[in-house]
Short mmCIF file of C-alpha atoms in Angstrom, two decimals:
data_model
loop_
_atom_site.label_atom_id
_atom_site.label_comp_id
_atom_site.label_asym_id
_atom_site.label_seq_id
_atom_site.Cartn_x
_atom_site.Cartn_y
_atom_site.Cartn_z
CA MET A 1 -18.83 66.40 23.43
CA ASN A 2 -15.17 67.28 23.87
CA LYS A 3 -13.96 70.77 23.11
CA ILE A 4 -13.10 71.39 19.50
CA ASP A 5 -9.39 70.88 18.97
CA LYS A 6 -8.05 74.11 17.44
CA ASN A 7 -6.06 72.02 15.00
CA HIS A 8 -9.35 70.80 13.58
CA TRP A 9 -10.46 74.26 12.44
CA ARG A 10 -9.42 73.18 8.94
CA LEU A 11 -11.99 70.40 9.01
CA ILE A 12 -14.68 72.76 10.29
CA VAL A 13 -14.00 75.24 7.49
CA SER A 14 -13.96 72.35 4.99
CA VAL A 15 -17.36 71.11 6.11
CA VAL A 16 -18.77 74.65 5.86
CA LEU A 17 -17.30 75.32 2.40
CA LEU A 18 -18.35 71.93 1.04
CA GLY A 19 -21.86 72.28 2.40
CA LEU A 20 -22.14 75.77 0.96
CA TRP A 21 -20.84 74.57 -2.41
CA ALA A 22 -23.36 71.70 -2.42
CA GLY A 23 -26.16 74.14 -1.59
CA LEU A 24 -25.10 76.50 -4.38
CA SER A 25 -25.00 73.56 -6.82
CA ILE A 26 -28.52 72.56 -5.87
CA TYR A 27 -29.70 76.16 -6.23
CA GLY A 28 -27.98 76.42 -9.61
CA SER A 29 -29.73 73.30 -10.88
CA PHE A 30 -33.06 75.16 -10.78
CA LEU A 31 -31.75 78.02 -12.93
CA GLY A 32 -31.19 76.14 -16.16
CA SER A 33 -27.78 75.76 -17.81
CA GLN A 34 -27.37 79.29 -19.20
CA ARG A 35 -28.50 81.18 -16.10
CA ALA A 36 -26.50 78.77 -13.92
CA ALA A 37 -23.39 79.50 -16.01
CA SER A 38 -23.89 83.26 -15.51
CA PHE A 39 -24.56 82.75 -11.80
CA PHE A 40 -21.51 80.61 -11.15
CA GLN A 41 -19.25 82.89 -13.22
CA SER A 42 -20.47 86.04 -11.47
CA PHE A 43 -18.10 88.08 -9.29
CA PRO A 44 -19.38 86.83 -5.86
CA LEU A 45 -19.15 83.22 -6.95
CA SER A 46 -15.74 83.82 -8.49
CA LEU A 47 -14.65 85.01 -5.03
CA PHE A 48 -16.09 81.83 -3.56
CA TRP A 49 -14.13 79.66 -6.02
CA LEU A 50 -11.00 81.63 -5.23
CA THR A 51 -11.58 81.13 -1.49
CA CYS A 52 -11.95 77.38 -1.99
CA LEU A 53 -8.81 77.26 -4.12
CA VAL A 54 -6.74 79.28 -1.64
CA PHE A 55 -7.99 77.12 1.23
CA LEU A 56 -7.10 73.97 -0.70
CA LEU A 57 -3.62 75.30 -1.42
CA PHE A 58 -3.10 76.16 2.28
CA SER A 59 -4.34 72.72 3.25
CA LEU A 60 -1.52 71.24 1.16
CA LEU A 61 0.93 72.91 3.54
CA TYR A 62 -0.57 71.02 6.49
CA ILE A 63 2.20 68.70 7.60
CA LYS A 64 -0.13 65.86 8.68
CA LEU A 65 -1.43 65.66 5.12
CA TRP A 66 2.08 64.92 3.84
CA THR A 67 2.08 61.64 5.78
CA GLN A 68 -1.14 60.56 4.08
CA PRO A 69 -0.32 60.39 0.37
CA PHE A 70 -3.81 59.52 -0.87
CA LEU A 71 -5.42 62.39 1.05
CA PHE A 72 -2.70 64.66 -0.29
CA MET A 73 -3.51 63.48 -3.83
CA LEU A 74 -7.21 64.19 -3.28
CA HIS A 75 -6.51 67.74 -2.13
CA LEU A 76 -3.91 68.38 -4.83
CA GLY A 77 -6.26 66.99 -7.48
CA ALA A 78 -9.09 69.24 -6.32
CA ALA A 79 -6.73 72.26 -6.42
CA PHE A 80 -5.64 71.37 -9.97
CA VAL A 81 -9.26 71.03 -11.10
CA LEU A 82 -10.28 74.40 -9.64
CA ALA A 83 -7.20 76.17 -10.99
CA ALA A 84 -7.65 74.63 -14.44
CA GLY A 85 -11.31 75.58 -14.37
CA PHE A 86 -10.29 79.21 -13.73
CA TRP A 87 -7.61 79.17 -16.39
CA GLY A 88 -9.88 77.66 -19.04
CA SER A 89 -12.93 79.81 -18.29
CA PRO A 90 -14.28 82.40 -20.76
CA LYS A 91 -13.45 85.18 -18.27
CA ALA A 92 -9.82 84.10 -18.02
CA SER A 93 -9.68 83.97 -21.81
CA ALA A 94 -11.02 87.54 -22.00
CA TRP A 95 -8.43 88.68 -19.41
CA ARG A 96 -5.60 87.08 -21.37
CA ASN A 97 -6.75 88.77 -24.57
CA HIS A 98 -6.96 92.09 -22.74
CA ILE A 99 -3.64 91.81 -20.91
CA TRP A 100 -1.53 90.10 -23.57
CA GLY A 101 -3.28 91.50 -26.62
CA THR A 102 -4.05 88.06 -28.01
CA SER A 103 -7.16 87.13 -29.98
CA GLU A 104 -7.82 83.78 -28.42
CA ILE A 105 -11.31 82.37 -28.85
CA SER A 106 -12.80 80.71 -25.78
CA LYS A 107 -15.84 79.07 -27.33
CA GLY A 108 -17.81 79.51 -30.51
CA PHE A 109 -19.22 77.90 -33.61
CA LEU A 110 -18.43 77.51 -37.28
CA PHE A 111 -21.33 77.26 -39.68
CA LEU A 112 -20.08 75.25 -42.65
CA ALA A 113 -21.87 74.65 -45.92
CA GLU A 114 -20.48 71.98 -48.21
CA LYS A 115 -17.52 73.01 -50.38
CA GLU A 116 -17.34 76.41 -48.70
CA SER A 117 -14.36 77.65 -46.75
CA GLU A 118 -14.78 79.35 -43.37
CA ARG A 119 -12.58 80.74 -40.61
CA THR A 120 -14.97 83.12 -38.84
CA VAL A 121 -16.10 81.94 -35.43
CA VAL A 122 -19.46 83.17 -34.12
CA ASP A 123 -21.37 82.74 -30.87
CA SER A 124 -24.78 81.09 -30.54
CA ASP A 125 -26.47 84.39 -31.53
CA GLY A 126 -24.38 84.76 -34.66
CA ARG A 127 -22.14 87.54 -33.32
CA VAL A 128 -18.60 87.36 -34.66
CA LEU A 129 -16.07 86.37 -31.99
CA GLY A 130 -12.95 86.20 -34.09
CA SER A 131 -11.16 84.31 -36.81
CA LEU A 132 -9.07 81.19 -36.88
CA PRO A 133 -5.54 81.39 -38.35
CA PHE A 134 -6.52 78.76 -40.93
CA ASP A 135 -9.47 77.92 -43.18
CA ILE A 136 -11.81 75.02 -42.73
CA VAL A 137 -13.56 73.55 -45.75
CA LEU A 138 -16.49 71.21 -45.32
CA GLU A 139 -15.94 68.58 -47.98
CA ARG A 140 -18.95 66.51 -47.08
CA PHE A 141 -21.59 66.35 -44.35
CA THR A 142 -23.61 63.18 -43.89
CA THR A 143 -26.35 62.18 -41.50
CA SER A 144 -27.62 58.68 -40.93
CA PHE A 145 -30.83 57.58 -39.24
CA TYR A 146 -32.11 54.43 -37.60
CA GLU A 147 -34.91 52.61 -39.35
CA SER A 148 -38.00 53.42 -37.34
CA PRO A 149 -41.71 53.64 -38.17
CA GLY A 150 -42.24 57.12 -36.66
CA LEU A 151 -40.04 60.23 -36.70
CA PRO A 152 -36.50 59.55 -37.92
CA ILE A 153 -34.04 58.92 -35.07
CA PRO A 154 -30.50 60.17 -35.76
CA ARG A 155 -27.77 57.55 -35.74
CA GLN A 156 -24.71 59.69 -36.45
CA TYR A 157 -23.58 62.99 -37.95
CA GLU A 158 -20.27 63.26 -39.75
CA SER A 159 -18.37 66.23 -41.14
CA ARG A 160 -15.43 65.57 -43.45
CA ILE A 161 -13.29 68.66 -43.44
CA THR A 162 -10.05 69.93 -44.85
CA ILE A 163 -7.94 72.39 -42.88
CA ARG A 164 -5.96 74.75 -45.11
CA GLN A 165 -3.03 76.62 -43.66
CA PRO A 166 -1.90 80.02 -45.03
CA ASP A 167 1.26 78.39 -46.44
CA GLY A 168 -0.91 76.21 -48.70
CA SER A 169 -0.59 72.93 -46.81
CA SER A 170 -3.79 71.09 -46.04
CA SER A 171 -4.93 68.04 -44.11
CA ALA A 172 -8.18 66.09 -44.06
CA TYR A 173 -10.11 65.09 -40.93
CA THR A 174 -13.45 63.60 -39.97
CA ILE A 175 -15.48 64.95 -37.06
CA GLN A 176 -18.34 62.97 -35.55
CA VAL A 177 -20.25 63.23 -32.29
CA ASN A 178 -17.92 61.77 -29.62
CA ARG A 179 -15.02 61.84 -32.12
CA PRO A 180 -13.80 65.43 -32.01
CA LEU A 181 -10.67 66.92 -33.53
CA PHE A 182 -7.87 68.43 -31.45
CA TYR A 183 -6.04 70.93 -33.65
CA GLY A 184 -4.15 74.17 -33.19
CA GLY A 185 -4.91 74.41 -29.46
CA TYR A 186 -8.63 74.01 -30.06
CA LEU A 187 -11.15 71.21 -29.89
CA PHE A 188 -13.56 70.93 -32.82
CA TYR A 189 -16.68 68.89 -32.15
CA GLN A 190 -19.86 68.10 -34.04
CA HIS A 191 -22.39 70.38 -32.38
CA SER A 192 -25.41 70.15 -34.66
CA TRP A 193 -26.52 70.63 -38.25
CA GLY A 194 -29.25 72.34 -40.21
CA LYS A 195 -30.78 72.87 -43.59
CA ASP A 196 -31.35 76.08 -45.49
CA GLU A 197 -32.07 77.08 -49.08
CA LYS A 198 -28.54 76.10 -50.08
CA GLY A 199 -28.80 72.65 -48.54
CA LEU A 200 -27.32 70.97 -45.48
CA TYR A 201 -24.86 72.78 -43.26
CA SER A 202 -22.80 71.50 -40.38
CA VAL A 203 -22.33 73.38 -37.10
CA ILE A 204 -18.92 72.69 -35.65
CA GLY A 205 -18.33 73.78 -32.07
CA ILE A 206 -14.90 75.14 -31.26
CA VAL A 207 -13.44 75.37 -27.75
CA ASN A 208 -9.93 76.25 -26.64
CA ASN A 209 -7.93 73.70 -24.70
CA ARG A 210 -6.53 75.98 -22.01
CA GLY A 211 -6.07 74.12 -18.75
CA LEU A 212 -6.57 70.72 -20.42
CA SER A 213 -3.45 69.08 -18.99
CA ALA A 214 -3.94 70.45 -15.49
CA LEU A 215 -7.58 69.38 -15.44
CA LEU A 216 -6.77 65.84 -16.57
CA ALA A 217 -3.96 65.63 -14.02
CA GLY A 218 -6.37 66.83 -11.34
CA TYR A 219 -8.95 64.22 -12.31
CA ILE A 220 -6.37 61.42 -12.22
CA LEU A 221 -5.22 62.54 -8.77
CA LEU A 222 -8.81 62.71 -7.51
CA VAL A 223 -9.69 59.21 -8.69
CA LEU A 224 -6.45 57.61 -7.52
CA GLY A 225 -6.58 59.50 -4.23
CA ALA A 226 -10.17 58.42 -3.55
CA ALA A 227 -9.49 54.79 -4.50
CA GLY A 228 -6.36 54.71 -2.40
CA GLN A 229 -7.85 56.38 0.67
CA PHE A 230 -11.18 54.52 0.71
CA TRP A 231 -10.23 51.14 -0.78
CA VAL A 232 -6.51 50.44 -0.52
CA ILE A 233 -5.84 51.69 2.99
CA PRO A 234 -8.83 49.90 4.62
CA PHE A 235 -7.86 46.73 2.75
CA LEU A 236 -4.28 46.92 3.97
CA ARG A 237 -5.47 47.61 7.53
CA SER A 238 -7.76 44.59 7.46
CA ARG A 239 -4.91 42.41 6.19
CA ARG A 240 -2.69 43.64 9.01
CA LYS A 241 -5.39 42.77 11.55
CA GLU A 242 -5.68 39.26 10.11
CA ARG A 243 -1.93 38.72 10.43
CA PRO A 244 -0.95 40.50 13.65
CA TYR A 245 2.29 38.60 14.07
CA SER A 246 3.63 38.84 10.52
CA SER A 247 7.03 40.50 10.24
CA MET B 1 -39.09 41.26 -8.33
CA LEU B 2 -41.46 38.66 -6.97
CA PHE B 3 -38.56 36.68 -5.56
CA ASP B 4 -37.09 39.83 -4.01
CA ALA B 5 -40.46 40.64 -2.43
CA LEU B 6 -40.68 37.13 -1.05
CA ALA B 7 -37.10 37.40 0.17
CA ALA B 8 -37.98 40.68 1.92
CA ALA B 9 -40.99 39.04 3.55
CA GLY B 10 -38.97 35.90 4.10
CA VAL B 11 -36.78 37.57 6.70
CA PHE B 12 -39.63 36.73 9.07
CA PHE B 13 -39.30 33.06 8.25
CA PRO B 14 -37.09 31.18 10.65
CA SER B 15 -35.43 29.12 7.94
CA PHE B 16 -32.20 30.71 6.75
CA ARG B 17 -32.11 28.37 3.78
CA MET B 18 -35.53 29.50 2.57
CA ARG B 19 -34.59 33.17 2.88
CA ARG B 20 -31.33 32.67 1.06
CA ALA B 21 -33.00 30.52 -1.62
CA PHE B 22 -35.56 33.21 -2.45
CA TRP B 23 -32.89 35.90 -2.48
CA THR B 24 -30.55 33.91 -4.72
CA ALA B 25 -33.40 33.04 -7.09
CA GLY B 26 -34.33 36.74 -7.23
CA CYS B 27 -30.76 37.65 -8.15
CA PHE B 28 -30.60 35.09 -10.93
CA VAL B 29 -33.96 36.07 -12.35
CA SER B 30 -33.07 39.79 -12.40
CA ALA B 31 -29.71 38.98 -14.02
CA ALA B 32 -31.48 36.89 -16.64
CA ALA B 33 -33.99 39.69 -17.28
CA TRP B 34 -31.10 42.12 -17.71
CA LEU B 35 -29.35 39.83 -20.20
CA LEU B 36 -32.53 39.31 -22.18
CA HIS B 37 -33.10 43.05 -22.41
CA ALA B 38 -29.47 43.66 -23.42
CA PHE B 39 -29.88 41.10 -26.19
CA TRP B 40 -33.15 42.69 -27.32
CA ALA B 41 -31.82 46.25 -27.21
CA GLY B 42 -28.46 45.40 -28.82
CA TYR B 43 -26.50 47.56 -26.37
CA PHE B 44 -25.53 47.73 -22.70
CA PRO B 45 -28.93 48.70 -21.25
CA MET B 46 -28.45 51.89 -19.25
CA GLN B 47 -30.22 54.50 -21.37
CA THR B 48 -33.85 54.67 -20.26
CA MET B 49 -35.15 54.72 -16.68
CA PHE B 50 -36.36 51.14 -17.11
CA GLU B 51 -32.88 50.06 -18.13
CA VAL B 52 -31.25 52.01 -15.30
CA PHE B 53 -33.45 50.34 -12.69
CA LEU B 54 -33.03 46.94 -14.32
CA THR B 55 -29.25 47.40 -14.13
CA LEU B 56 -29.45 48.55 -10.51
CA GLY B 57 -31.42 45.39 -9.69
CA MET B 58 -28.90 43.23 -11.54
CA LEU B 59 -25.99 44.80 -9.64
CA LEU B 60 -27.63 44.35 -6.24
CA GLY B 61 -26.89 40.61 -6.16
CA PRO B 62 -23.12 40.77 -6.71
CA LEU B 63 -22.75 43.81 -4.46
CA SER B 64 -24.70 42.14 -1.67
CA TRP B 65 -22.49 39.06 -2.03
CA PHE B 66 -19.44 41.32 -1.80
CA CYS B 67 -20.74 43.05 1.32
CA ARG B 68 -21.62 39.74 2.99
CA ASN B 69 -18.40 37.91 2.16
CA ARG B 70 -15.76 40.63 1.95
CA LEU B 71 -17.12 43.26 4.36
CA SER B 72 -18.65 40.73 6.78
CA MET B 73 -22.10 42.35 6.69
CA ASN B 74 -24.10 39.27 7.67
CA ASP B 75 -26.55 40.63 10.22
CA PRO B 76 -30.34 40.25 9.81
CA LEU B 77 -30.87 43.97 9.02
CA SER B 78 -28.36 43.77 6.16
CA GLU B 79 -30.22 40.76 4.80
CA PHE B 80 -33.59 42.48 5.08
CA ALA B 81 -32.18 45.70 3.60
CA ASP B 82 -30.88 43.84 0.55
CA ALA B 83 -34.19 42.16 -0.11
CA LEU B 84 -36.17 45.36 0.47
CA LEU B 85 -33.82 47.25 -1.83
CA GLY B 86 -34.30 44.61 -4.53
CA PHE B 87 -38.04 45.02 -4.31
CA LEU B 88 -37.91 48.84 -4.27
CA ILE B 89 -35.54 48.95 -7.25
CA LEU B 90 -37.30 46.39 -9.43
CA PHE B 91 -40.86 47.54 -8.72
CA PRO B 92 -40.50 50.67 -10.90
CA ALA B 93 -38.74 48.62 -13.55
CA GLY B 94 -41.58 46.13 -13.57
CA PHE B 95 -44.60 48.41 -13.25
CA VAL B 96 -43.72 52.06 -13.82
CA PHE B 97 -41.23 52.67 -16.60
CA PRO B 98 -41.83 51.66 -20.22
CA GLU B 99 -39.56 48.80 -21.19
CA HIS B 100 -39.25 49.35 -24.92
CA PRO B 101 -35.60 50.01 -25.83
CA ARG B 102 -34.64 53.08 -27.87
CA PRO B 103 -31.76 53.29 -30.31
CA LEU B 104 -28.70 55.03 -28.90
CA PRO B 105 -28.48 58.68 -30.05
CA PRO B 106 -25.10 59.89 -31.32
CA ALA B 107 -24.18 61.51 -27.99
CA LEU B 108 -24.41 58.15 -26.19
CA GLN B 109 -22.30 56.27 -28.71
CA SER B 110 -19.11 56.56 -26.70
CA PRO B 111 -16.74 54.13 -25.01
CA LEU B 112 -17.23 56.25 -21.86
CA PHE B 113 -20.97 55.49 -21.72
CA ILE B 114 -20.61 52.17 -19.93
CA PRO B 115 -17.89 53.08 -17.35
CA HIS B 116 -19.51 56.45 -16.55
CA VAL B 117 -23.02 55.11 -15.92
CA LEU B 118 -21.86 51.83 -14.40
CA SER B 119 -19.71 53.65 -11.82
CA TYR B 120 -22.73 55.62 -10.77
CA MET B 121 -24.98 52.54 -10.67
CA LEU B 122 -22.54 50.69 -8.40
CA ALA B 123 -22.16 53.74 -6.17
CA TYR B 124 -25.92 54.27 -5.93
CA VAL B 125 -26.55 50.69 -4.79
CA LEU B 126 -23.87 50.96 -2.11
CA LEU B 127 -25.17 54.36 -0.98
CA ALA B 128 -28.72 52.97 -0.82
CA LYS B 129 -27.47 50.19 1.43
CA ALA B 130 -25.64 52.78 3.54
CA ALA B 131 -28.84 54.82 3.83
CA LEU B 132 -30.83 51.79 4.95
CA HIS B 133 -28.24 51.05 7.63
CA ALA B 134 -28.31 54.71 8.68
CA ALA B 135 -32.11 54.67 8.89
CA GLY B 136 -31.96 51.45 10.89
CA GLY B 137 -29.50 52.98 13.35
CA LEU B 138 -31.38 56.25 13.96
CA THR B 139 -33.75 55.14 16.71
CA THR B 140 -31.05 53.67 18.95
CA ALA B 141 -28.08 55.80 17.75
CA SER B 142 -26.38 52.52 17.07
CA ALA B 143 -22.60 52.75 16.74
CA PHE B 144 -22.63 49.44 14.84
CA ARG B 145 -25.06 50.80 12.22
CA GLU B 146 -23.08 54.02 12.01
CA LYS B 147 -19.94 52.08 11.25
CA GLN B 148 -21.69 49.92 8.64
CA SER B 149 -23.11 52.97 6.90
CA TYR B 150 -19.68 54.64 6.98
CA ARG B 151 -18.01 51.57 5.45
CA LEU B 152 -20.58 51.39 2.65
CA ALA B 153 -20.32 55.11 1.91
CA SER B 154 -16.52 54.74 1.84
CA MET B 155 -16.81 51.93 -0.72
CA ALA B 156 -19.12 54.06 -2.86
CA PHE B 157 -17.19 57.35 -2.79
CA PRO B 158 -14.39 56.43 -5.24
CA LEU B 159 -17.05 55.17 -7.67
CA LEU B 160 -18.95 58.44 -7.29
CA THR B 161 -15.68 60.29 -7.99
CA LEU B 162 -14.95 58.14 -11.03
CA GLY B 163 -18.46 58.64 -12.41
CA LEU B 164 -18.19 62.42 -12.00
CA VAL B 165 -14.75 62.56 -13.62
CA LEU B 166 -15.69 60.32 -16.55
CA GLY B 167 -18.83 62.36 -17.12
CA SER B 168 -16.78 65.53 -17.29
CA ILE B 169 -14.30 64.01 -19.74
CA TRP B 170 -17.15 62.67 -21.85
CA GLY B 171 -18.77 66.10 -21.84
CA LYS B 172 -15.55 67.62 -23.16
CA ILE B 173 -15.36 65.07 -25.97
CA ALA B 174 -19.04 65.15 -26.95
CA TRP B 175 -20.02 68.78 -26.24
CA GLY B 176 -16.71 70.60 -25.99
CA ASP B 177 -17.23 71.53 -22.34
CA TRP B 178 -15.84 69.89 -19.20
CA TRP B 179 -18.79 71.36 -17.36
CA SER B 180 -22.05 72.61 -18.87
CA TRP B 181 -23.83 73.65 -15.63
CA ASP B 182 -26.49 71.10 -16.58
CA PRO B 183 -28.96 70.29 -13.74
CA LYS B 184 -27.87 66.64 -13.70
CA GLU B 185 -24.22 67.67 -13.45
CA LEU B 186 -24.96 70.10 -10.63
CA TRP B 187 -26.96 67.55 -8.66
CA SER B 188 -24.23 64.91 -9.19
CA LEU B 189 -21.67 67.40 -7.92
CA ALA B 190 -23.91 68.20 -4.94
CA CYS B 191 -24.06 64.45 -4.07
CA TRP B 192 -20.28 64.21 -4.23
CA LEU B 193 -19.79 67.33 -2.12
CA LEU B 194 -22.33 66.22 0.51
CA TYR B 195 -20.57 62.90 1.00
CA LEU B 196 -17.21 64.68 1.00
CA ALA B 197 -18.55 67.00 3.73
CA TYR B 198 -19.71 63.91 5.65
CA PHE B 199 -16.22 62.39 5.53
CA HIS B 200 -14.64 65.64 6.71
CA TRP B 201 -17.23 65.86 9.51
CA ARG B 202 -16.61 62.28 10.55
CA LEU B 203 -12.84 62.85 10.54
CA TRP B 204 -13.43 65.73 12.95
CA THR B 205 -16.05 64.23 15.27
CA GLY B 206 -15.53 60.50 14.83
CA ASN B 207 -18.61 58.69 16.10
CA ARG B 208 -19.20 61.03 19.04
CA ILE B 209 -22.39 62.42 17.51
CA ILE B 210 -23.78 59.29 15.87
CA LYS B 211 -27.17 60.71 14.92
CA VAL B 212 -25.61 63.57 12.96
CA ASN B 213 -23.42 61.08 11.08
CA LEU B 214 -26.46 58.99 10.24
CA TRP B 215 -28.49 62.02 9.15
CA MET B 216 -25.67 63.17 6.88
CA ILE B 217 -25.71 59.78 5.17
CA LEU B 218 -29.47 60.09 4.71
CA VAL B 219 -29.22 63.65 3.36
CA GLY B 220 -26.56 62.50 0.90
CA PHE B 221 -28.80 59.70 -0.26
CA LEU B 222 -31.71 62.10 -0.63
CA ALA B 223 -29.50 64.04 -3.04
CA VAL B 224 -28.81 60.76 -4.88
CA LEU B 225 -32.54 60.12 -5.23
CA CYS B 226 -33.04 63.65 -6.55
CA THR B 227 -30.22 63.14 -9.06
CA LEU B 228 -31.53 59.79 -10.23
CA LEU B 229 -35.27 60.44 -10.19
CA TRP B 230 -36.29 64.07 -9.79
CA VAL B 231 -33.86 65.52 -12.35
CA ASN B 232 -34.76 62.88 -14.94
CA LEU B 233 -38.50 62.86 -14.48
CA SER B 234 -39.39 66.43 -13.61
CA ASN B 235 -40.06 69.17 -16.16
CA LEU B 236 -38.37 71.57 -13.74
CA PHE B 237 -35.00 70.49 -15.05
CA ARG B 238 -34.25 70.64 -18.77
CA GLY B 239 -30.76 69.79 -19.83
CA LEU B 240 -28.36 67.69 -21.79
CA HIS B 241 -29.05 64.52 -19.77
CA ASN B 242 -32.63 63.96 -20.89
CA TYR B 243 -32.03 60.64 -22.58
CA THR B 244 -34.11 58.70 -20.12
CA GLY B 245 -37.82 58.15 -20.37
#
């Protein structure tokens, strides 16, 4: 085997980082979602993410990459996704609240009974995380089920809500599974529902949209970069081979 | 499945027409079975393990045609690999997994359901073909097999990327999170990263170390099998993706 070209050290580091990342992902899969979330958001792993992001950003300065637009898009897309993941993470949200004195909510839940107004956001254990700057009223919550001989199989859950602003204005929305509401910098989605002595209640999940645009941009770059590099370029090369004398 | 099995055995028959006839009949029968099940279920059948394997079998025919006619993969091993793959995919569908359709739960009622799962199904078939070529090239460190497996993995990678991205977007819409650290998500990411590592490795070494290239393809496909089978069927992994049965 020929000596390793020193200019290829980037590829060697890439293979090592990618292999390590794959190994960590496989390890994390055995932990369960909650423990995996704690593991991957721990300080050592945060350093690992930062290393990958810094390496990706440095790779974008590699001149040879500039002559290969689809590879550049792949690397830029990956950098966007990692950076947006940092920016939208619960830790980053806590840092922003600490540094800027904001009261941003990263992720929580609203427990809504019909005709009751709520703005307090709690976590999955019921601890108060904060309050929204507006009230949400659950006008009506409905569930529908498929006809089946055994246990009822849910078909859809729907929460019809009204959002009331402090200035008195209000607007009506419907939230279903896979049909969330984007409002006030947050995403409201139908998480679950329950029943207590008062009747049915709807559990609306609430997540902030920090990093949304960067993440979507990163995803678009990744998909277009991959399609271009692995489909378009080989296709164009094969066409050039078929027509060697075309001008 | 019977036709695919006969097509797999038929590679030993000298008559090309007989081999191709059995293979083509197998493709049509699996497509017909898929359509019948879709009609019975009332939705695009990709929810249960039976439906996933039925869809994989249905996709094998068009993808094999594409590889033969557009990627010029016409050699006898490719032909045998296709037939063997058809048998291996449709055997569980025919004899292992229950076929009764289940109504779609609310989380699966999304326009992203079909493109997300279909991207992965297409990628998995191509990666399975790549793995068979890699396995076939191991004993002789065949540069030809290495190139075939590389071309198939290259075709599959954008689909793998699309499936991963669509899954993340769907997760945001349905569950509020781009990434839930679900076992299925982590294994899917591991597959993507392993193939990405393979492409970086191959960019560095070319085909100077053919056996390592072939082994990387096989390791990547092992991760695909774990994602598709182990995560869904084992009680070790409990997560948001347990719709299959």
